[in-house]
Amino acid sequence: MKEYDRVELVSDKKKFIDLGLKKGDTGTILGPKRNGYWLVVFDGEIFQDEDGVWSTTEIDAAVLDEDVKVIWECPD
């Protein structure tokens, strides 16, 4: 795995459920591996609230290699 690879969550650990993630969610690795973890930004939706402010439902999570599988490898 490396930065910008697309990954799928294959774990149903409580910490992911508590963040609002579920097995099968997809995201992108951002940055290098640190202390054994990858930072993954899991896909969400972009929306505009009633005040006109744009926001997103993306969820960031630190994951281990065993928590995700690569579904698309970013070319070098």
Short mmCIF file of C-alpha atoms in Angstrom, two decimals, residues 2-3 7-9 14 23-26 29-31 36 41 45 51 55 61 63 65 67 69:
data_model
loop_
_atom_site.label_atom_id
_atom_site.label_comp_id
_atom_site.label_asym_id
_atom_site.label_seq_id
_atom_site.Cartn_x
_atom_site.Cartn_y
_atom_site.Cartn_z
CA LYS A 2 1.05 3.55 -0.63
CA GLU A 3 -0.22 7.11 -0.66
CA VAL A 7 -8.83 0.99 -0.23
CA GLU A 8 -11.86 -0.84 1.11
CA LEU A 9 -12.49 -1.34 4.81
CA LYS A 14 -15.77 -1.21 17.22
CA LYS A 23 -17.18 -2.88 6.38
CA GLY A 24 -17.14 -2.19 2.64
CA ASP A 25 -16.66 1.59 2.91
CA THR A 26 -14.03 2.94 0.52
CA ILE A 29 -4.78 6.76 1.70
CA LEU A 30 -3.36 10.20 2.44
CA GLY A 31 0.27 10.47 3.42
CA GLY A 36 2.19 1.43 11.75
CA VAL A 41 -10.16 9.54 4.17
CA GLU A 45 -21.01 13.40 0.31
CA ASP A 51 -26.94 28.59 6.02
CA SER A 55 -19.61 20.67 4.16
CA ALA A 61 -9.49 7.16 10.25
CA VAL A 63 -6.04 2.06 9.87
CA ASP A 65 -2.73 -2.96 6.91
CA ASP A 67 -8.06 -3.31 8.28
CA LYS A 69 -7.51 -4.01 1.14
#
